[in-house]
Amino acid sequence: MSKVSFSEEASVEVVTESFADTPDPRLKHILTSLVEHLHAFVKDIEPTEAEWEQAIGFLTATGHLCDDTRQEFVLLSDVLGVSMLVDAINNRKSVAATDTTVLGPFHMVESPPRDLGANISLDGNGEPCVFAGQVRSSDGTPLAGARVDVWQANGAGYYDVQQPDVQPERNLRGLFETDERGRFWLRTVVPRYYPIPDDGPVGRLLTATKRHPNRPAHIHVIAEAPGHASLTTHVFVEGSPYLDSDTVFGVKESLIRPVTNVDDPARAEHYGIANPFRLIEFDIILDPVRP
Amino acid sequence: MSKVSFSEEASVEVVTESFADTPDPRLKHILTSLVEHLHAFVKDIEPTEAEWEQAIGFLTATGHLCDDTRQEFVLLSDVLGVSMLVDAINNRKSVAATDTTVLGPFHMVESPPRDLGANISLDGNGEPCVFAGQVRSSDGTPLAGARVDVWQANGAGYYDVQQPDVQPERNLRGLFETDERGRFWLRTVVPRYYPIPDDGPVGRLLTATKRHPNRPAHIHVIAEAPGHASLTTHVFVEGSPYLDSDTVFGVKESLIRPVTNVDDPARAEHYGIANPFRLIEFDIILDPVRP
């Protein structure tokens, strides 16, 4: 026994020493940091053996619920704010650029390329509206040919992949390209707030902590343009319930937009919608990639 | 938006605030501490989005491998030293009392009651030996009628539950009661070191960090006596490989015992074994429960 024995005091030293020969320095750093923080957590809460067994059971149930269409560990990361934290760390940006927020678990299928003005609501479930904006570089230059990937839940609060027997395939998804002035526009429906799946361990956690499972109404956007950093965000609908208590902490005030009523026959014709119409406008500012 | 928006700086404040209405104060404390330590870990390592996805995938694969006979999250807790830390926190004891160590995942069936001197090796796989000792209170008083629960792997390094088609049921398990002088003795085989199951995510973690999956040879013991704190421990076999690098950090120097050669016809007859014989002696000291 040349080494230090395990004890409360020596626990971090003993366990990090076991990772001393890890060839990949990044993996070694991650595991060393994990052991430091995980042991500090255990020492802080001093779990009983029964509480430790509950934790093992919770993680096991979370794993068992994961399959091709349900990712309960992503939900757990979401409701603990870890997903937003990883997003924040990976998207430090200029003041000018549009704020980012989480990707979410529903970008699991590719959005189909569509022409500007197309209607992505294939089931007609929800209140029709236009979603339009301009993509610009952080110096104000309009970005022609930028790609704008859009997806959202329908008027009942469900994504197509959650209701494969009800909604048409690729309902409420579209990949658009901005025009020569950097503009995009499309027809859709006003999104609705919805609960994250709450019939599993994460739902039980929310119930036990008196948290609701809801996300405020939003449209997902990924914007990309040559020479610019890709941007993943949402636009949130002003006035939606749960804007001040999004269960995944995704809301940023800068991303909230009203649904306005527009009475303008020329614009209605441009958008291919009956006048008057409802409109959500959202301009997107991208940072150039540093050389 | 009355609340603070999510940001790197405000992440702990925003997420712990979401648990403010948790009715159970213990759960609230655990979740608050979890968020503090988990966010500190994420801020320390600054994971890329791909690394976060790898972590989600690792946890998911760990959950998928858990079933009635395999508990991969317990293995993960073991190889990260968390199981030993929980053991240490829950078993702070007097200097006199025997050191504790982990329960391990193989106490999943009840040990059958057996008479003192019984042979628990039903498959005869391994080198025969006697396992004997005395249970005493921390003031030295022998504890008659104490219960000594013993289980171990066979000479090939497997527990009965790992080889249901090979080993007899309840092989190498027994529940004994000490005699009027607090003594217990039984026949068994010298245990062998063995690898923890290493064909899953935890095994891949060990491989990536150049850690071996082995535990040194040991016999598991739970000792209980009226008026005393129950004690869960192992006796480790002196000279076994991996005593200085147990992959679950279970070894304490105070728990290592030699396998001695005994040439004593009277003792051999007492133990019901042919002379000469091999012997592992292990006295167990229990703390009285504080009034």
XYZ file of C-alpha atoms in Angstrom:
582
model
C 0.000 0.000 0.000
C 2.208 2.793 -1.250
C -0.697 5.131 -1.832
C -2.856 7.220 0.469
C -5.914 5.316 1.749
C -9.388 6.555 0.948
C -10.929 8.820 3.570
C -13.309 11.783 3.601
C -10.343 14.143 3.763
C -8.301 12.409 1.035
C -11.148 11.449 -1.301
C -10.393 13.959 -4.067
C -6.645 13.300 -3.930
C -7.080 9.502 -4.065
C -9.586 9.489 -6.935
C -7.925 12.145 -9.106
C -4.621 10.251 -8.664
C -6.315 7.250 -10.306
C -6.734 9.355 -13.474
C -3.043 10.373 -13.526
C -2.175 8.233 -16.570
C -5.042 9.434 -18.782
C -3.434 10.064 -22.190
C -5.884 12.736 -23.383
C -5.172 15.918 -21.396
C -8.670 17.300 -22.025
C -10.323 14.136 -20.665
C -7.981 14.205 -17.677
C -8.908 17.825 -16.939
C -12.634 17.091 -17.229
C -12.475 14.054 -14.928
C -10.295 15.833 -12.368
C -12.727 18.746 -12.264
C -15.698 16.343 -12.123
C -14.263 14.526 -9.107
C -13.501 17.808 -7.308
C -16.992 19.213 -7.803
C -18.867 15.923 -7.360
C -17.097 15.121 -4.077
C -17.627 18.696 -2.846
C -21.347 18.270 -3.576
C -21.521 14.935 -1.703
C -19.612 16.400 1.254
C -21.955 19.380 1.324
C -25.210 17.403 1.378
C -23.920 14.323 3.280
C -26.430 11.932 1.695
C -27.742 8.987 3.682
C -27.272 5.617 2.033
C -31.011 5.633 1.222
C -30.664 9.042 -0.498
C -27.704 7.724 -2.509
C -29.872 4.770 -3.602
C -32.641 7.221 -4.588
C -30.147 9.150 -6.726
C -29.005 5.930 -8.429
C -32.660 5.027 -9.021
C -33.429 8.474 -10.457
C -30.525 8.326 -12.917
C -31.448 4.763 -13.901
C -35.090 5.682 -14.566
C -33.914 8.711 -16.564
C -31.731 6.467 -18.727
C -34.455 3.885 -19.214
C -36.813 6.523 -20.622
C -34.374 7.616 -23.350
C -35.024 6.327 -26.862
C -35.012 7.616 -30.434
C -37.757 10.160 -29.771
C -37.334 10.960 -26.069
C -34.167 12.297 -24.434
C -34.815 12.510 -20.711
C -31.183 13.403 -19.852
C -31.440 16.435 -22.171
C -34.611 17.419 -20.316
C -32.767 17.013 -17.021
C -29.923 19.189 -18.334
C -32.559 21.716 -19.462
C -34.473 22.014 -16.178
C -31.214 22.296 -14.189
C -30.073 25.185 -16.402
C -27.072 23.248 -17.713
C -28.178 23.416 -21.356
C -28.519 27.215 -21.171
C -25.157 27.477 -19.420
C -23.423 25.449 -22.145
C -25.162 27.661 -24.707
C -23.973 30.822 -22.943
C -20.379 29.568 -22.700
C -20.273 28.621 -26.373
C -21.906 31.803 -27.664
C -20.092 34.714 -26.120
C -20.697 37.369 -28.715
C -20.655 41.038 -29.572
C -23.259 43.355 -28.043
C -24.754 43.911 -31.502
C -25.406 40.270 -32.357
C -28.732 38.586 -31.631
C -28.851 36.688 -28.334
C -28.716 32.904 -28.477
C -30.773 30.341 -26.628
C -31.032 26.540 -26.441
C -31.371 24.308 -29.491
C -33.923 22.102 -27.730
C -34.605 18.423 -28.420
C -36.914 18.796 -31.439
C -34.406 19.651 -34.170
C -34.051 15.920 -34.764
C -35.077 15.974 -38.431
C -33.774 18.236 -41.201
C -35.938 21.154 -42.212
C -36.993 20.941 -45.886
C -35.764 23.760 -48.181
C -38.694 26.046 -49.005
C -39.215 29.183 -51.109
C -39.634 32.557 -49.455
C -43.306 33.073 -48.639
C -44.070 29.356 -48.341
C -46.590 28.232 -45.746
C -44.931 25.806 -43.319
C -48.214 25.071 -41.497
C -49.261 21.899 -43.281
C -51.990 21.029 -40.783
C -53.509 24.515 -40.475
C -53.680 24.090 -36.692
C -53.300 27.581 -35.234
C -53.839 31.213 -36.046
C -52.230 32.133 -39.408
C -49.453 34.688 -39.318
C -46.420 35.890 -41.210
C -42.921 35.471 -39.768
C -40.492 37.892 -41.404
C -37.207 39.676 -40.818
C -33.842 40.642 -42.153
C -30.463 38.990 -41.540
C -27.638 41.497 -41.115
C -23.987 41.466 -40.165
C -23.134 43.233 -36.899
C -22.037 46.319 -38.883
C -25.507 46.578 -40.400
C -24.772 45.066 -43.820
C -27.709 42.969 -45.075
C -26.698 39.346 -45.654
C -28.098 38.009 -48.944
C -28.223 34.217 -49.301
C -28.189 33.596 -45.545
C -29.871 30.359 -44.479
C -32.715 30.641 -41.971
C -33.841 27.318 -40.484
C -37.217 27.595 -38.727
C -39.213 25.071 -36.666
C -41.992 25.338 -34.122
C -44.930 23.653 -32.380
C -48.432 23.949 -33.819
C -51.433 25.721 -32.323
C -51.975 22.761 -29.983
C -48.422 22.967 -28.609
C -46.933 19.873 -30.299
C -44.068 19.376 -32.765
C -44.569 17.100 -35.760
C -42.200 14.459 -34.343
C -44.319 14.194 -31.184
C -47.446 13.404 -33.206
C -46.313 11.305 -36.186
C -49.842 9.896 -36.578
C -51.550 13.289 -36.407
C -49.328 15.898 -38.077
C -47.972 15.758 -41.643
C -44.259 14.964 -41.875
C -42.067 18.080 -41.576
C -45.039 20.161 -40.467
C -43.916 23.618 -39.301
C -40.339 23.219 -40.472
C -38.577 25.056 -43.271
C -35.141 26.062 -44.478
C -35.189 29.465 -46.204
C -32.629 31.596 -48.009
C -32.679 35.377 -47.665
C -33.212 37.560 -50.738
C -30.757 40.120 -52.158
C -31.637 42.506 -49.309
C -31.132 39.879 -46.597
C -34.875 39.468 -46.050
C -36.842 36.313 -45.266
C -40.598 35.819 -44.930
C -42.818 32.846 -44.562
C -46.331 31.914 -43.522
C -46.956 29.901 -40.379
C -49.217 29.897 -37.317
C -48.784 31.750 -34.022
C -46.997 29.212 -31.795
C -48.487 28.149 -28.469
C -46.805 27.557 -25.100
C -46.438 23.861 -24.258
C -45.208 21.550 -21.490
C -42.007 19.588 -21.891
C -42.699 15.831 -21.549
C -43.494 15.513 -17.841
C -44.525 11.879 -17.359
C -40.993 10.727 -16.402
C -38.372 11.320 -13.692
C -37.859 14.964 -14.759
C -41.600 15.560 -14.518
C -41.594 14.022 -11.028
C -38.718 16.341 -10.085
C -40.700 19.351 -11.286
C -43.789 18.208 -9.341
C -41.782 17.642 -6.155
C -40.378 21.169 -6.431
C -43.699 22.801 -7.413
C -42.285 23.891 -10.774
C -44.564 23.830 -13.833
C -43.309 22.054 -16.980
C -44.151 24.814 -19.495
C -42.216 26.753 -22.067
C -43.609 30.058 -23.356
C -44.635 30.244 -27.052
C -41.648 30.494 -29.405
C -40.318 29.881 -32.911
C -36.894 28.215 -33.217
C -34.347 29.744 -35.593
C -30.869 28.776 -36.741
C -29.291 31.453 -38.950
C -26.122 30.910 -40.978
C -24.246 33.085 -43.459
C -20.811 32.732 -45.067
C -18.078 34.335 -42.967
C -20.340 34.594 -39.935
C -20.825 32.615 -36.719
C -23.892 30.378 -36.859
C -26.622 31.464 -34.451
C -29.188 29.273 -32.665
C -32.034 31.099 -30.989
C -35.814 31.487 -30.503
C -38.174 34.371 -30.972
C -40.642 34.422 -28.061
C -44.219 35.652 -28.426
C -44.948 38.751 -26.342
C -47.802 38.160 -23.897
C -47.393 34.368 -23.851
C -47.882 32.670 -20.472
C -44.653 31.509 -18.768
C -42.354 34.165 -20.283
C -41.138 34.852 -16.738
C -40.755 31.186 -15.747
C -39.674 29.155 -18.797
C -38.916 25.745 -17.309
C -35.660 25.481 -19.319
C -34.562 29.109 -18.598
C -34.425 29.909 -22.330
C -36.078 33.349 -22.345
C -34.044 36.498 -22.905
C -35.895 39.796 -22.974
C -34.165 40.789 -26.216
C -35.817 37.840 -27.982
C -39.461 38.723 -27.204
C -41.518 40.121 -30.109
C -45.194 41.103 -30.403
C -47.661 39.568 -32.813
C -48.912 42.696 -34.566
C -52.081 43.236 -36.608
C -51.249 44.647 -40.039
C -53.776 46.190 -42.401
C -51.745 46.832 -45.572
C -52.982 45.264 -48.841
C -49.602 45.723 -50.611
C -47.675 43.954 -47.863
C -50.357 41.254 -47.639
C -49.924 40.611 -51.340
C -46.142 40.536 -51.003
C -46.466 37.930 -48.245
C -49.177 35.984 -50.095
C -51.693 36.249 -47.254
C -55.190 37.749 -46.968
C -55.343 41.325 -45.660
C -55.445 42.178 -42.732
C -52.947 39.738 -41.262
C -50.888 39.011 -38.173
C -47.129 39.438 -38.225
C -44.108 38.511 -36.112
C -41.013 40.463 -37.138
C -37.562 39.354 -36.063
C -34.314 40.727 -37.461
C -31.210 38.593 -36.908
C -27.729 40.051 -36.430
C -24.735 37.751 -36.974
C -21.142 38.322 -35.851
C -18.445 37.946 -38.509
C -16.057 35.085 -37.755
C -12.770 36.493 -36.484
C -9.959 35.844 -38.975
C -40.042 39.682 -17.026
C -39.773 40.474 -13.340
C -36.949 38.013 -12.818
C -33.260 38.109 -13.626
C -32.483 36.757 -17.109
C -30.262 33.718 -17.510
C -26.575 34.494 -18.083
C -23.251 32.880 -17.192
C -22.952 35.176 -14.193
C -26.529 34.724 -12.959
C -26.971 31.015 -13.780
C -26.891 29.705 -10.194
C -29.151 32.483 -8.901
C -31.711 31.982 -11.676
C -31.900 28.186 -11.384
C -31.877 27.943 -7.570
C -34.646 30.579 -7.524
C -36.765 28.143 -9.554
C -36.599 25.700 -6.620
C -37.704 28.347 -4.092
C -41.150 26.800 -3.528
C -39.951 23.223 -2.929
C -41.958 22.037 0.103
C -39.414 19.491 1.388
C -36.498 21.475 2.889
C -34.091 18.541 2.479
C -34.878 18.232 -1.244
C -34.533 21.993 -1.629
C -31.100 21.921 0.036
C -29.931 19.006 -2.138
C -31.083 20.661 -5.388
C -29.632 24.046 -4.456
C -26.275 22.437 -3.677
C -26.464 20.340 -6.857
C -27.022 23.426 -9.018
C -24.158 25.308 -7.320
C -21.653 22.475 -7.789
C -22.877 21.358 -11.218
C -22.737 24.896 -12.658
C -19.304 25.455 -11.080
C -18.128 22.262 -12.800
C -19.528 23.350 -16.185
C -17.977 26.823 -15.818
C -14.625 25.251 -14.925
C -14.432 22.910 -17.907
C -16.347 25.075 -20.419
C -17.605 22.110 -22.465
C -18.102 22.469 -26.190
C -21.564 21.574 -27.425
C -20.096 18.316 -28.792
C -18.662 17.461 -25.349
C -22.047 18.152 -23.754
C -23.613 15.777 -26.289
C -20.981 13.154 -25.413
C -21.856 13.497 -21.730
C -25.576 13.066 -22.501
C -24.709 10.000 -24.595
C -22.553 8.528 -21.822
C -25.294 8.909 -19.199
C -27.882 7.489 -21.598
C -25.748 4.420 -22.383
C -25.118 3.943 -18.659
C -28.862 3.966 -17.986
C -29.613 1.611 -20.866
C -27.237 -1.021 -19.431
C -28.986 -1.129 -16.043
C -31.307 -4.064 -15.395
C -32.121 -6.517 -12.601
C -28.605 -7.984 -12.533
C -26.450 -5.069 -13.735
C -26.257 -1.632 -12.122
C -23.968 0.503 -14.267
C -24.704 3.739 -12.338
C -23.522 2.022 -9.136
C -20.334 1.048 -10.978
C -19.934 4.663 -12.105
C -20.419 5.841 -8.514
C -17.848 3.229 -7.451
C -15.094 4.141 -9.920
C -15.531 7.877 -9.198
C -15.084 7.242 -5.461
C -18.613 8.443 -4.649
C -19.706 5.116 -3.135
C -16.726 5.095 -0.768
C -17.335 8.736 0.116
C -20.982 8.047 1.008
C -19.775 5.071 3.046
C -17.237 7.234 4.889
C -19.802 9.961 5.638
C -22.328 7.449 6.983
C -19.855 5.472 9.056
C -17.906 7.935 11.143
C -16.947 5.772 14.078
C -14.734 5.314 17.089
C -11.032 4.604 16.602
C -11.541 1.135 18.076
C -14.271 -0.033 15.687
C -13.473 -1.977 12.526
C -13.191 0.172 9.402
C -16.062 0.045 6.923
C -15.994 -0.229 3.169
C -18.512 -0.401 0.321
C -21.425 -2.843 0.222
C -20.897 -3.512 -3.469
C -23.538 -4.593 -5.985
C -23.585 -8.355 -5.237
C -25.547 -8.422 -1.969
C -28.685 -8.694 -4.068
C -29.905 -12.010 -2.557
C -30.244 -12.909 1.120
C -27.558 -15.084 2.631
C -28.956 -18.390 3.918
C -28.633 -19.023 7.699
C -25.926 -21.630 8.312
C -24.405 -23.359 11.359
C -20.969 -22.389 12.594
C -18.372 -24.434 10.735
C -20.544 -24.908 7.630
C -18.852 -24.946 4.252
C -20.258 -22.156 2.072
C -18.276 -23.271 -0.995
C -20.905 -25.368 -2.742
C -18.978 -25.624 -6.015
C -15.560 -26.398 -4.503
C -13.971 -23.883 -6.906
C -10.936 -22.495 -5.089
C -8.422 -23.332 -2.426
C -10.189 -24.465 0.810
C -9.671 -22.322 3.865
C -11.220 -21.430 7.191
C -12.576 -17.930 7.833
C -12.821 -17.231 11.556
C -12.906 -14.406 14.065
C -14.526 -12.876 17.081
C -17.104 -10.078 17.258
C -16.507 -7.689 20.150
C -17.884 -4.398 21.377
C -15.476 -1.449 21.259
C -14.748 -1.919 24.997
C -13.552 -5.477 24.312
C -16.674 -7.378 25.433
C -17.303 -10.435 23.218
C -20.696 -10.229 21.512
C -22.542 -13.565 21.682
C -25.380 -14.044 19.181
C -24.034 -11.433 16.771
C -25.026 -12.005 13.136
C -22.205 -12.285 10.615
C -23.328 -12.163 6.978
C -20.605 -13.369 4.592
C -20.443 -13.445 0.772
C -17.641 -13.663 -1.743
C -16.553 -14.604 -5.264
C -15.291 -18.116 -6.002
C -11.785 -19.209 -7.018
C -12.540 -18.052 -10.585
C -13.494 -14.531 -9.454
C -17.275 -14.738 -9.960
C -20.247 -14.407 -7.602
C -23.092 -16.937 -7.812
C -25.481 -14.308 -9.239
C -23.096 -13.651 -12.132
C -23.085 -17.340 -13.113
C -26.597 -18.657 -12.447
C -26.042 -21.515 -14.918
C -22.658 -22.514 -13.480
C -22.693 -21.994 -9.717
C -25.184 -23.513 -7.247
C -27.713 -21.035 -5.867
C -26.430 -19.146 -2.804
C -22.911 -20.438 -3.408
C -20.410 -18.710 -1.102
C -23.047 -16.965 0.979
C -23.932 -17.610 4.614
C -25.509 -15.912 7.611
C -23.850 -17.041 10.874
C -24.472 -16.381 14.556
C -21.557 -16.047 16.963
C -21.198 -18.496 19.857
C -21.239 -17.633 23.585
C -17.710 -16.220 23.262
C -18.562 -14.057 20.241
C -16.724 -16.378 17.864
C -17.645 -17.343 14.307
C -15.968 -19.819 11.967
C -16.843 -21.263 8.607
C -15.247 -23.089 5.709
C -14.889 -21.417 2.341
C -12.281 -20.925 -0.394
C -9.580 -18.272 -0.673
C -11.217 -15.509 -2.748
C -9.650 -14.301 -5.970
C -9.302 -10.776 -7.352
C -11.725 -10.022 -10.188
C -12.686 -7.293 -12.670
C -15.880 -5.323 -12.243
C -18.079 -5.676 -15.360
C -16.118 -3.674 -17.939
C -17.995 -4.164 -21.206
C -20.096 -0.999 -20.792
C -19.647 2.783 -20.543
C -17.795 2.510 -17.219
C -15.394 -0.006 -18.742
C -14.805 2.385 -21.657
C -14.106 5.175 -19.155
C -11.533 2.983 -17.400
C -9.899 2.085 -20.729
C -9.742 5.730 -21.832
C -8.033 6.643 -18.558
C -5.691 3.617 -18.510
C -7.250 2.328 -15.302
C -7.644 -1.427 -14.831
C -11.073 -2.767 -13.787
C -9.892 -5.035 -10.958
C -10.699 -5.392 -7.308
C -8.247 -7.204 -5.004
C -9.370 -10.497 -3.392
C -11.822 -9.983 -0.526
C -14.603 -11.475 1.563
C -17.661 -9.282 2.232
C -18.968 -9.053 5.797
C -21.946 -7.370 7.434
C -21.864 -7.708 11.226
C -24.810 -6.842 13.472
C -25.373 -7.159 17.211
C -28.124 -5.805 19.474
C -27.331 -2.334 20.786
C -24.543 -1.833 18.250
C -24.170 -0.025 14.936
C -24.326 -2.390 11.986
C -21.021 -2.653 10.129
C -20.461 -3.303 6.402
C -16.920 -4.135 5.390
C -14.536 -6.504 3.573
C -11.502 -8.445 4.681
C -8.836 -8.187 1.966
C -6.349 -10.979 1.272
C -2.751 -9.940 1.943
C -0.586 -10.323 -1.147
C -3.487 -10.122 -3.594
C -2.834 -8.174 -6.800
C -4.457 -4.709 -6.949
C -4.415 -4.024 -3.195
C -2.827 -0.651 -3.996
C -5.174 0.182 -6.881
C -8.641 -1.212 -6.140
C -10.749 0.266 -8.923
C -13.524 1.190 -6.435
C -11.104 2.588 -3.784
C -12.407 0.114 -1.167
C -9.116 -0.989 0.405
C -8.121 0.197 3.873
C -4.863 -1.075 5.273
C -6.576 -2.061 8.540
C -8.730 -4.555 6.626
C -5.906 -6.606 5.064
C -5.286 -10.072 6.572
C -2.886 -12.862 5.628
C -3.918 -16.363 4.627
C -1.873 -18.375 7.135
C -0.881 -22.040 7.053
C -1.941 -23.785 10.268
C -0.690 -27.201 11.388
C -2.772 -27.921 14.483
C -4.856 -31.150 14.556
C -7.056 -29.955 17.454
C -7.984 -26.694 15.692
C -8.467 -28.542 12.430
C -10.935 -30.854 14.160
C -12.738 -27.892 15.761
C -13.113 -26.283 12.330
C -14.056 -29.594 10.685
C -11.253 -29.400 8.117
C -8.281 -31.667 7.294
C -4.989 -30.749 8.997
C -2.902 -28.766 7.986
C -5.223 -26.021 6.694
C -5.297 -22.421 5.543
C -6.869 -19.740 7.704
C -8.039 -16.118 7.390
C -8.671 -14.559 10.794
C -10.680 -11.366 11.129
C -11.971 -9.961 14.407
C -14.777 -7.416 14.153
C -15.233 -4.535 16.586
C -18.655 -2.836 16.739
C -19.506 0.536 18.273
C -22.401 0.629 20.740
C -25.287 2.762 19.485
C -25.311 6.055 21.345
C -28.361 6.378 23.577
